[in-house]
JSON list of C-alpha atoms in Angstrom, two decimals:
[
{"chain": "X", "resi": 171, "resn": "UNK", "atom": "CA", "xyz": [132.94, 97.33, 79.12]},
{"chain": "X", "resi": 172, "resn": "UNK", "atom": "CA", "xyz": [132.28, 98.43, 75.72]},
{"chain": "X", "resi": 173, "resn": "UNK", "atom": "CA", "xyz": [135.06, 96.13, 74.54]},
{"chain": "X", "resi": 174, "resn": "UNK", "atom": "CA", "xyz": [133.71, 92.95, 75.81]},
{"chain": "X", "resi": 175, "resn": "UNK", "atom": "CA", "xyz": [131.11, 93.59, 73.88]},
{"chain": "X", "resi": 176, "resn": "UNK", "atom": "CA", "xyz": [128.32, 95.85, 76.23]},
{"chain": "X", "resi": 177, "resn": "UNK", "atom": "CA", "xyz": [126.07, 98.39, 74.63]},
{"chain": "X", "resi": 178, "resn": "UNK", "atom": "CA", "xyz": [124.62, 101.00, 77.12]},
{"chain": "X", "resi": 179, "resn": "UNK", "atom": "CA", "xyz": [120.89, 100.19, 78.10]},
{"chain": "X", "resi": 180, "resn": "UNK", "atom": "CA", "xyz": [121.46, 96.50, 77.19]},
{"chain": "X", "resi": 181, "resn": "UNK", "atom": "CA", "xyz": [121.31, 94.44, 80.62]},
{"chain": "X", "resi": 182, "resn": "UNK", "atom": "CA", "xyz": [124.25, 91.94, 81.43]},
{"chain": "X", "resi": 183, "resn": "UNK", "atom": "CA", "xyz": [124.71, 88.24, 80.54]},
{"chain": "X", "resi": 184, "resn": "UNK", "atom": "CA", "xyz": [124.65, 85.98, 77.22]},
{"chain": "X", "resi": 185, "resn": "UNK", "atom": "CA", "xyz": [121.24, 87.10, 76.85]},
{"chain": "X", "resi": 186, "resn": "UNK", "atom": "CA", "xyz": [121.22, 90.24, 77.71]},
{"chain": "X", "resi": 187, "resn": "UNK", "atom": "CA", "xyz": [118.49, 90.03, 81.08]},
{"chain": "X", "resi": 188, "resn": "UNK", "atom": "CA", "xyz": [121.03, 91.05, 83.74]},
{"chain": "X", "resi": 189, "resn": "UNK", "atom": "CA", "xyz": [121.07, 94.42, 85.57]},
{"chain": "X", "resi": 190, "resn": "UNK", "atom": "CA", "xyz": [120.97, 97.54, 83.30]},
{"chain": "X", "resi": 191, "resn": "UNK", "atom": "CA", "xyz": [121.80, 100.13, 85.68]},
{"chain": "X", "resi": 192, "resn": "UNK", "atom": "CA", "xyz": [124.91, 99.72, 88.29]},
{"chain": "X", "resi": 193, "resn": "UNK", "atom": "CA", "xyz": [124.49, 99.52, 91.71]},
{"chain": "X", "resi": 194, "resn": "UNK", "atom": "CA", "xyz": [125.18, 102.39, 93.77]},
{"chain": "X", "resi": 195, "resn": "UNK", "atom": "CA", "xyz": [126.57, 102.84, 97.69]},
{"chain": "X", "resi": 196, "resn": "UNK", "atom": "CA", "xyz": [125.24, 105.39, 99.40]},
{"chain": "X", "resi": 197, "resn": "UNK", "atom": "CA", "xyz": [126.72, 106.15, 102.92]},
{"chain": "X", "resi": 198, "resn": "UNK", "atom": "CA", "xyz": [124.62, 106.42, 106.11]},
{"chain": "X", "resi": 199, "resn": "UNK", "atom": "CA", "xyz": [126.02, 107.91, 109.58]},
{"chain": "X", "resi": 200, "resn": "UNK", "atom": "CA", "xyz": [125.39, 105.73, 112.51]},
{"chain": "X", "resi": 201, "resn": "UNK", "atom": "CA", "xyz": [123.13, 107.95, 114.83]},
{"chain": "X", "resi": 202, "resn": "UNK", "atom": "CA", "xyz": [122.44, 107.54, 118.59]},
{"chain": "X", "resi": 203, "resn": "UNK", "atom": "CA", "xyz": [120.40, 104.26, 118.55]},
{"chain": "X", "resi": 204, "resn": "UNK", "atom": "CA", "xyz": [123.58, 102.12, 117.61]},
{"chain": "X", "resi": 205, "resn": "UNK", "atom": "CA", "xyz": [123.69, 99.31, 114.11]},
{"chain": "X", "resi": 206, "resn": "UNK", "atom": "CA", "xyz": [120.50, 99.58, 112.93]},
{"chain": "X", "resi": 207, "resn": "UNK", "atom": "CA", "xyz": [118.90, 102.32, 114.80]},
{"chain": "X", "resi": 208, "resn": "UNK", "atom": "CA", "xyz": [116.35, 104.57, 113.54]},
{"chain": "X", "resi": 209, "resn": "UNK", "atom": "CA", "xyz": [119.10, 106.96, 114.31]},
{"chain": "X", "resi": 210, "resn": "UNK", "atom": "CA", "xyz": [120.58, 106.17, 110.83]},
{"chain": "X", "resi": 211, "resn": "UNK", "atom": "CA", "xyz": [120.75, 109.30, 108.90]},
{"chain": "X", "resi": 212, "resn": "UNK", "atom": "CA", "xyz": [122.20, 110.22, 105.32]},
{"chain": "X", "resi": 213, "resn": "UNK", "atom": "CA", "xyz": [126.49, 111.21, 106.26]},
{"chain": "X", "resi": 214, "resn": "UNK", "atom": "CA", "xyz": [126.84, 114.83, 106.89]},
{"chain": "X", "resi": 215, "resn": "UNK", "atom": "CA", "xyz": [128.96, 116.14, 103.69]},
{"chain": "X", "resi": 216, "resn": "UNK", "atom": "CA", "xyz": [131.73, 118.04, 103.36]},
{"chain": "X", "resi": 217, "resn": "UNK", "atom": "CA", "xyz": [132.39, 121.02, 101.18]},
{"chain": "X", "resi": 218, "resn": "UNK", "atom": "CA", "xyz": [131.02, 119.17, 97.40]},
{"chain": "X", "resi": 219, "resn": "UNK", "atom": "CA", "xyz": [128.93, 116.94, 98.60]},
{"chain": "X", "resi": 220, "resn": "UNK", "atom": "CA", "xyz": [131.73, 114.29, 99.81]},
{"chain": "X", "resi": 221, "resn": "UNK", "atom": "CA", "xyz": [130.67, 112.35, 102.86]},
{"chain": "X", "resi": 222, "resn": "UNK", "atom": "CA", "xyz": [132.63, 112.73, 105.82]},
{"chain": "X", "resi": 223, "resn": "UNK", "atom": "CA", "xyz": [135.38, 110.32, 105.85]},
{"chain": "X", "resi": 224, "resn": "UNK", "atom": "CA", "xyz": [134.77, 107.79, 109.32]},
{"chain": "X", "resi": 225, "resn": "UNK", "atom": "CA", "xyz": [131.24, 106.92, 108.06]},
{"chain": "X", "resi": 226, "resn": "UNK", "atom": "CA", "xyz": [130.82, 103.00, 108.19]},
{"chain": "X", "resi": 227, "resn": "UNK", "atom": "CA", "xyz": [127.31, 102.51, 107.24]},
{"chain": "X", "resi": 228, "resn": "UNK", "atom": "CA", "xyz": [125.98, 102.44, 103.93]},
{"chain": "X", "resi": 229, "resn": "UNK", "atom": "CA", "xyz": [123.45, 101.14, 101.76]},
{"chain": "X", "resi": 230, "resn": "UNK", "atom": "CA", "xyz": [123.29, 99.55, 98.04]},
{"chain": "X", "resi": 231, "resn": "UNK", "atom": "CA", "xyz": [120.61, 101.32, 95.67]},
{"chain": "X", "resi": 232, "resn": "UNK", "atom": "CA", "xyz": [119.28, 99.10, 93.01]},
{"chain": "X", "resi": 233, "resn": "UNK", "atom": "CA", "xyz": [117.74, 101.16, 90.19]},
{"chain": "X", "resi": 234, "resn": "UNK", "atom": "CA", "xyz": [117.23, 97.93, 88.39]},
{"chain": "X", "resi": 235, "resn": "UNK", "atom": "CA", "xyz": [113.84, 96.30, 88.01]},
{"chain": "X", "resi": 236, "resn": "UNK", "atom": "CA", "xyz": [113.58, 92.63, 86.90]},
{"chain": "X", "resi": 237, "resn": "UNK", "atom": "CA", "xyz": [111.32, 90.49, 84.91]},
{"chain": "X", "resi": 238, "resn": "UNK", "atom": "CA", "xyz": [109.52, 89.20, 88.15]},
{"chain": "X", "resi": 239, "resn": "UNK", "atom": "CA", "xyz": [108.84, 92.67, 89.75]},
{"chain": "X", "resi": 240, "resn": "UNK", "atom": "CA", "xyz": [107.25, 93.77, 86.28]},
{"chain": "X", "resi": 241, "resn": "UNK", "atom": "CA", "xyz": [105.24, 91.01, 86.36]},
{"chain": "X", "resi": 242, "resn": "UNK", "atom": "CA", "xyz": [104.38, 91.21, 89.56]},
{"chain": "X", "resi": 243, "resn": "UNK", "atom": "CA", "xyz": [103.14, 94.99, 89.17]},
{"chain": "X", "resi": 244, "resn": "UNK", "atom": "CA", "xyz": [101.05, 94.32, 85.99]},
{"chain": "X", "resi": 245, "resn": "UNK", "atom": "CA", "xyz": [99.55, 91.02, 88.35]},
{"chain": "X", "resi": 246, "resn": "UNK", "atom": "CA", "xyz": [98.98, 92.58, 91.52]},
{"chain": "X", "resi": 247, "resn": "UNK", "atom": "CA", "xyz": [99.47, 96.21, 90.65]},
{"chain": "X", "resi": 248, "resn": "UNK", "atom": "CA", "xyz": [101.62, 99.57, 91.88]},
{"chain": "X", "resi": 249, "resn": "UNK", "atom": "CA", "xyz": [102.74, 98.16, 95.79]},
{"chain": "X", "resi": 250, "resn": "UNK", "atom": "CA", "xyz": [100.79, 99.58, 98.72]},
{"chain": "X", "resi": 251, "resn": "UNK", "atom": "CA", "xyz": [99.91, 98.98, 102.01]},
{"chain": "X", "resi": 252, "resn": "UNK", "atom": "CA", "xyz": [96.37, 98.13, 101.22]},
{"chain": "X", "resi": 253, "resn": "UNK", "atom": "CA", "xyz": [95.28, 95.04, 99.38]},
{"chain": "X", "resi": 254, "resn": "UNK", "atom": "CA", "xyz": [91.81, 94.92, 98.23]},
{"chain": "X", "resi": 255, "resn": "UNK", "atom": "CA", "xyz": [89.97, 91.47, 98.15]},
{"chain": "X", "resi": 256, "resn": "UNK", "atom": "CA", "xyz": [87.32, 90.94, 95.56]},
{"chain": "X", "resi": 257, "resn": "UNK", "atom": "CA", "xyz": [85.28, 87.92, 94.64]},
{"chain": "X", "resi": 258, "resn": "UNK", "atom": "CA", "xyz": [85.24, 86.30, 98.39]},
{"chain": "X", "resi": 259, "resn": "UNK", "atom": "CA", "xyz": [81.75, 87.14, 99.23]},
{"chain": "X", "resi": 260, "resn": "UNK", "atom": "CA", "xyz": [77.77, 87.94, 97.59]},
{"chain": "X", "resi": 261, "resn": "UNK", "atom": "CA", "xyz": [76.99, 91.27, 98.51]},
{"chain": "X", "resi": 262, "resn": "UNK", "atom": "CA", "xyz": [74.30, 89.26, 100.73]},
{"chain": "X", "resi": 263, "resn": "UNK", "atom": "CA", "xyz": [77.11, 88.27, 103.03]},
{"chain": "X", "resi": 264, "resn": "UNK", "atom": "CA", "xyz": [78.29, 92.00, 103.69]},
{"chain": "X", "resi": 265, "resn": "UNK", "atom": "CA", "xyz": [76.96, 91.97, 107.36]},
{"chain": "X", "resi": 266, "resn": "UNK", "atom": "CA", "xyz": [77.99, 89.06, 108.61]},
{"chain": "X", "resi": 267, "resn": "UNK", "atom": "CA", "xyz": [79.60, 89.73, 111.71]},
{"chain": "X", "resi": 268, "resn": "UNK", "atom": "CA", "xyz": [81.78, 87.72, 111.74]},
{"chain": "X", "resi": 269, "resn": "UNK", "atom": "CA", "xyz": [83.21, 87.87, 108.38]},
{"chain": "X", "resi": 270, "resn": "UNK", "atom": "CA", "xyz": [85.74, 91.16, 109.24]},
{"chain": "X", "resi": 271, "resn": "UNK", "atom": "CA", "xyz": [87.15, 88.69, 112.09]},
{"chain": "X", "resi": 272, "resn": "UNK", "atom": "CA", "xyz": [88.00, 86.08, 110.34]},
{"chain": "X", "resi": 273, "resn": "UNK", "atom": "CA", "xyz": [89.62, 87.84, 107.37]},
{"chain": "X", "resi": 274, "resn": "UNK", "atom": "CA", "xyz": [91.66, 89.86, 109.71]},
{"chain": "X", "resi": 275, "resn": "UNK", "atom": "CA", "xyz": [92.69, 86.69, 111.54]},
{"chain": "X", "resi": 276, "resn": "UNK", "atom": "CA", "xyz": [93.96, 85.12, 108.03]},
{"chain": "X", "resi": 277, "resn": "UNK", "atom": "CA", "xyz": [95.75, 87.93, 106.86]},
{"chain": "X", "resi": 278, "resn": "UNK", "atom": "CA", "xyz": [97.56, 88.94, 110.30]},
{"chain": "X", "resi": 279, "resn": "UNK", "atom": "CA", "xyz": [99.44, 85.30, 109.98]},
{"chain": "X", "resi": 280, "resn": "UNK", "atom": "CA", "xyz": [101.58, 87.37, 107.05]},
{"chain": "X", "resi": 281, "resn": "UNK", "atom": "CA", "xyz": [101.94, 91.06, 108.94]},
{"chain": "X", "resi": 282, "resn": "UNK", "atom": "CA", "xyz": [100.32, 93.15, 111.20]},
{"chain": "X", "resi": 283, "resn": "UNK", "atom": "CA", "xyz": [96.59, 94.09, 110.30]},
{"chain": "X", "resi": 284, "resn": "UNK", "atom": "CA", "xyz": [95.57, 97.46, 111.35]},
{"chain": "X", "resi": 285, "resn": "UNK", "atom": "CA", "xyz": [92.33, 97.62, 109.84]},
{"chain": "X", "resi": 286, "resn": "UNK", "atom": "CA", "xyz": [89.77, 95.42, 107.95]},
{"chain": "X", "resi": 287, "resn": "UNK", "atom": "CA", "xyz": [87.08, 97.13, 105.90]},
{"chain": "X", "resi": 288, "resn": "UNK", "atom": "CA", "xyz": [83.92, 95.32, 104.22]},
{"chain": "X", "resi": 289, "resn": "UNK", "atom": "CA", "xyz": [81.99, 97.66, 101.40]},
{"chain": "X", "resi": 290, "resn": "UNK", "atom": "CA", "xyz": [79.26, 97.09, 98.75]},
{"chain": "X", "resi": 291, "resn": "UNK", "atom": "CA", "xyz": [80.48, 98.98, 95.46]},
{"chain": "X", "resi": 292, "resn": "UNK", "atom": "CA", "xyz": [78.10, 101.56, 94.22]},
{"chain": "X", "resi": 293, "resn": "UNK", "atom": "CA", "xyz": [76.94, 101.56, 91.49]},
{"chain": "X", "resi": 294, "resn": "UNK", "atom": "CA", "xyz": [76.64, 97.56, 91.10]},
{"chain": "X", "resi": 295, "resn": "UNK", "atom": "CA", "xyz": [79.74, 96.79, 88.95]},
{"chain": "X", "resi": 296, "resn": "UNK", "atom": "CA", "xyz": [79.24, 95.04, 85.52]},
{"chain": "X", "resi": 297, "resn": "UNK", "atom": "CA", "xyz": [81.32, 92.03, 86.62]},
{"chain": "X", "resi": 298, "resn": "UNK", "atom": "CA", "xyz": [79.38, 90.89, 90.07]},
{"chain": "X", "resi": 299, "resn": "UNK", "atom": "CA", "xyz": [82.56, 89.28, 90.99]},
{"chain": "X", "resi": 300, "resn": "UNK", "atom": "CA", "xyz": [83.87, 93.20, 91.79]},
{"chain": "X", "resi": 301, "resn": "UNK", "atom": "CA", "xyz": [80.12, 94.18, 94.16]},
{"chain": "X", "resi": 302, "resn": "UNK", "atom": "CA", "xyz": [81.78, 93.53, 97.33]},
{"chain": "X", "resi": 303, "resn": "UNK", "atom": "CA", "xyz": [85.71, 94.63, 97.96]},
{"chain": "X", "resi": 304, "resn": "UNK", "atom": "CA", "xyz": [87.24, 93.88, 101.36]},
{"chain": "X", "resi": 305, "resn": "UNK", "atom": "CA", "xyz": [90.13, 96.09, 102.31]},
{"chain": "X", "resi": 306, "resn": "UNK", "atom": "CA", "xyz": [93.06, 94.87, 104.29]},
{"chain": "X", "resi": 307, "resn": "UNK", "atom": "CA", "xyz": [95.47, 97.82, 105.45]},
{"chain": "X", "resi": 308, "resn": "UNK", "atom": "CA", "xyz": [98.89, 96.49, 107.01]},
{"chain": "X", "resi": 309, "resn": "UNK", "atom": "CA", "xyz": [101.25, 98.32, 109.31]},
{"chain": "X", "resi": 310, "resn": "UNK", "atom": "CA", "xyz": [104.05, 97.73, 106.69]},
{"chain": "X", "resi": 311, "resn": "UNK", "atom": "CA", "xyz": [104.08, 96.94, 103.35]},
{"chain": "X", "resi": 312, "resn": "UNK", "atom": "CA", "xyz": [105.87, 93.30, 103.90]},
{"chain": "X", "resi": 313, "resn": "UNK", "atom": "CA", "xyz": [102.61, 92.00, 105.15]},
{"chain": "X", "resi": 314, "resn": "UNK", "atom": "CA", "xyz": [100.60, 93.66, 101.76]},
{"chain": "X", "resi": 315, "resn": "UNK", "atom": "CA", "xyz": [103.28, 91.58, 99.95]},
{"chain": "X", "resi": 316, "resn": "UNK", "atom": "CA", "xyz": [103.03, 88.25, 101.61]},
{"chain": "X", "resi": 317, "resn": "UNK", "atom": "CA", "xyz": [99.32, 88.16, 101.66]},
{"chain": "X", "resi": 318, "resn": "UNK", "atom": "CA", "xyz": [98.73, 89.33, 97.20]},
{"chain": "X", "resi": 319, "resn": "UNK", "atom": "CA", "xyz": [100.95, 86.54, 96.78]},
{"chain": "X", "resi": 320, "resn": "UNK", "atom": "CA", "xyz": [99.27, 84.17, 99.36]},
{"chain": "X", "resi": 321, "resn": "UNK", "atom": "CA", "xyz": [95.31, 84.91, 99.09]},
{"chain": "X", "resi": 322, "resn": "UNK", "atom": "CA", "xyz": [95.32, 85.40, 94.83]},
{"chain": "X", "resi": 323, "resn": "UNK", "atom": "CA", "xyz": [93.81, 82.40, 93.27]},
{"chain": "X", "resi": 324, "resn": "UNK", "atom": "CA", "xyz": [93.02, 80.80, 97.00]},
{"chain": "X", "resi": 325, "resn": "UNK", "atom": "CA", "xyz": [89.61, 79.50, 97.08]},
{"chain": "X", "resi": 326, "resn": "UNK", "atom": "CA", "xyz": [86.72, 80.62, 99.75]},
{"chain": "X", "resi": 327, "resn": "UNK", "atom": "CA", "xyz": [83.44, 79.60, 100.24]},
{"chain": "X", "resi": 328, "resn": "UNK", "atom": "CA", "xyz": [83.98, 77.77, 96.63]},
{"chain": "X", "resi": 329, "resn": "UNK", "atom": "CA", "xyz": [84.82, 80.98, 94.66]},
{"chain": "X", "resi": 330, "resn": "UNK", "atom": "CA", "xyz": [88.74, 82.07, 93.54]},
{"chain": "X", "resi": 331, "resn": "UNK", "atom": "CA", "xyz": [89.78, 84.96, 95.40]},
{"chain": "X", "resi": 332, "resn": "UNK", "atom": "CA", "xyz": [91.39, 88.22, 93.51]},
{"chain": "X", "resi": 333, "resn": "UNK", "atom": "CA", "xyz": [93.81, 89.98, 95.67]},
{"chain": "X", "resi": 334, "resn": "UNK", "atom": "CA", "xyz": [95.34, 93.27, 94.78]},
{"chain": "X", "resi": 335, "resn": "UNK", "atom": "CA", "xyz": [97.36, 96.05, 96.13]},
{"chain": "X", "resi": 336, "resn": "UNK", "atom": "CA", "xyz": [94.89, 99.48, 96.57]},
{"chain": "X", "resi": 337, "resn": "UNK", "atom": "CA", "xyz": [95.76, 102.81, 96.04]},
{"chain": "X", "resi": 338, "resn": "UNK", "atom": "CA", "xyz": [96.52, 104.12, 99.73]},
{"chain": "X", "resi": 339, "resn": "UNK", "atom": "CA", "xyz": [95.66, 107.59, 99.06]},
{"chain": "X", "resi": 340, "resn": "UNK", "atom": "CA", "xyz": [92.06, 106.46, 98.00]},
{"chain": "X", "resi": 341, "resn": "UNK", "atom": "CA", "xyz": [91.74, 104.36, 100.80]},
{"chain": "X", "resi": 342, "resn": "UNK", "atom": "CA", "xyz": [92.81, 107.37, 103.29]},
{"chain": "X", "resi": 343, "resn": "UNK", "atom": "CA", "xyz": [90.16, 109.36, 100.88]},
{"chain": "X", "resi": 344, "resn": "UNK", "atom": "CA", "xyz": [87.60, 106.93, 101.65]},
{"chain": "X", "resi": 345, "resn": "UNK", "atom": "CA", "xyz": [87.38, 106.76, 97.37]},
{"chain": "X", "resi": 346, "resn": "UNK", "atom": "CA", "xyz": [86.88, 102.73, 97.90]},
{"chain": "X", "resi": 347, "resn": "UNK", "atom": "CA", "xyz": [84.74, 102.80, 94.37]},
{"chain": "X", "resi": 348, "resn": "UNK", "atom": "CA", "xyz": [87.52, 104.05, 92.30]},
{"chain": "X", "resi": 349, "resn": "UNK", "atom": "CA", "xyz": [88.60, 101.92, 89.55]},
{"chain": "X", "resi": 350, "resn": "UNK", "atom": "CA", "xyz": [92.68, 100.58, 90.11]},
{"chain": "X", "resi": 351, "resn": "UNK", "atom": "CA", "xyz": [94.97, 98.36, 88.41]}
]
């Protein structure tokens, strides 16, 4: 490609913001469970690492990150299962009952919700929009995706929500006070 002009680590196109890397194939073996089982398993190889010729599953492996998922992880930060909440309650409002409910019910309209957590920061933050994080952990992380996208910026109770993706090993530490991105 180097005679049309391409210079390695320069991305494709006129100006230069297409893919970097090329995509790759790797091949998959269809297990037991049929197309799309979770039978699929990486094709058995063959003497160097060849995979065994009959295999008719694959998958493409993108090594390329774009403009929009860099922005997206310096917005939301690193991707997660968790999403933290900040800025939706006063630290007043921490025992209402019914509060856990109703965020659960919002955020289970993008993925399944396995567990809703309310908690008071301690010590008091400088900002007192940060006193009171609610934690949101989804099954998958397609659900953690749809709702940082959906409840950032939305308004409740007449304050703009901040939502955010959590470290999950902090949240499985219980280490809800820890500073994140």
């Amino acid at each position: 490609m180097a005679k049309w002009g391409h210079k390695d680590g320069q991305g494709l196109g006129a100006d230069g913001s297409g893919i970097v890397n090329a995509l790759t194939v790797e091949q998959i073996a269809q297990g037991k469970g049929g197309k799309g089982g979770k039978g699929n398993k990486k094709a058995p190889t063959q003497g160097q690492g060849k995979p065994v010729m009959g295999s008719k599953m694959g998958r493409i492996i993108n090594d390329n990150e774009d403009a929009r998922t860099l922005e997206d992880r310096a917005r939301f930060g690193e991707p997660s299962r968790v999403v933290v909440l900040t800025n939706m309650v006063d630290p007043e409002d921490v025992d209402d009952g019914d509060l856990r409910d109703e965020i659960g019910d919002e955020c289970s309209k993008n993925g399944t919700v396995e567990r809703v957590f309310v908690h008071l920061c301690y010590p008091p933050p400088t900002n007192p929009e940060e006193a009171v994080r609610i934690f949101v952990l989804f099954a998958g992380p397609s659900g953690a995706w749809k709702t940082v996208r959906e409840m950032d910026g939305r308004y409740f109770g007449g304050r703009a929500v901040r939502a955010r993706y959590f470290p999950e090993a902090s949240f499985i530490q219980h280490d809800l006070d820890a500073t994140f991105s």
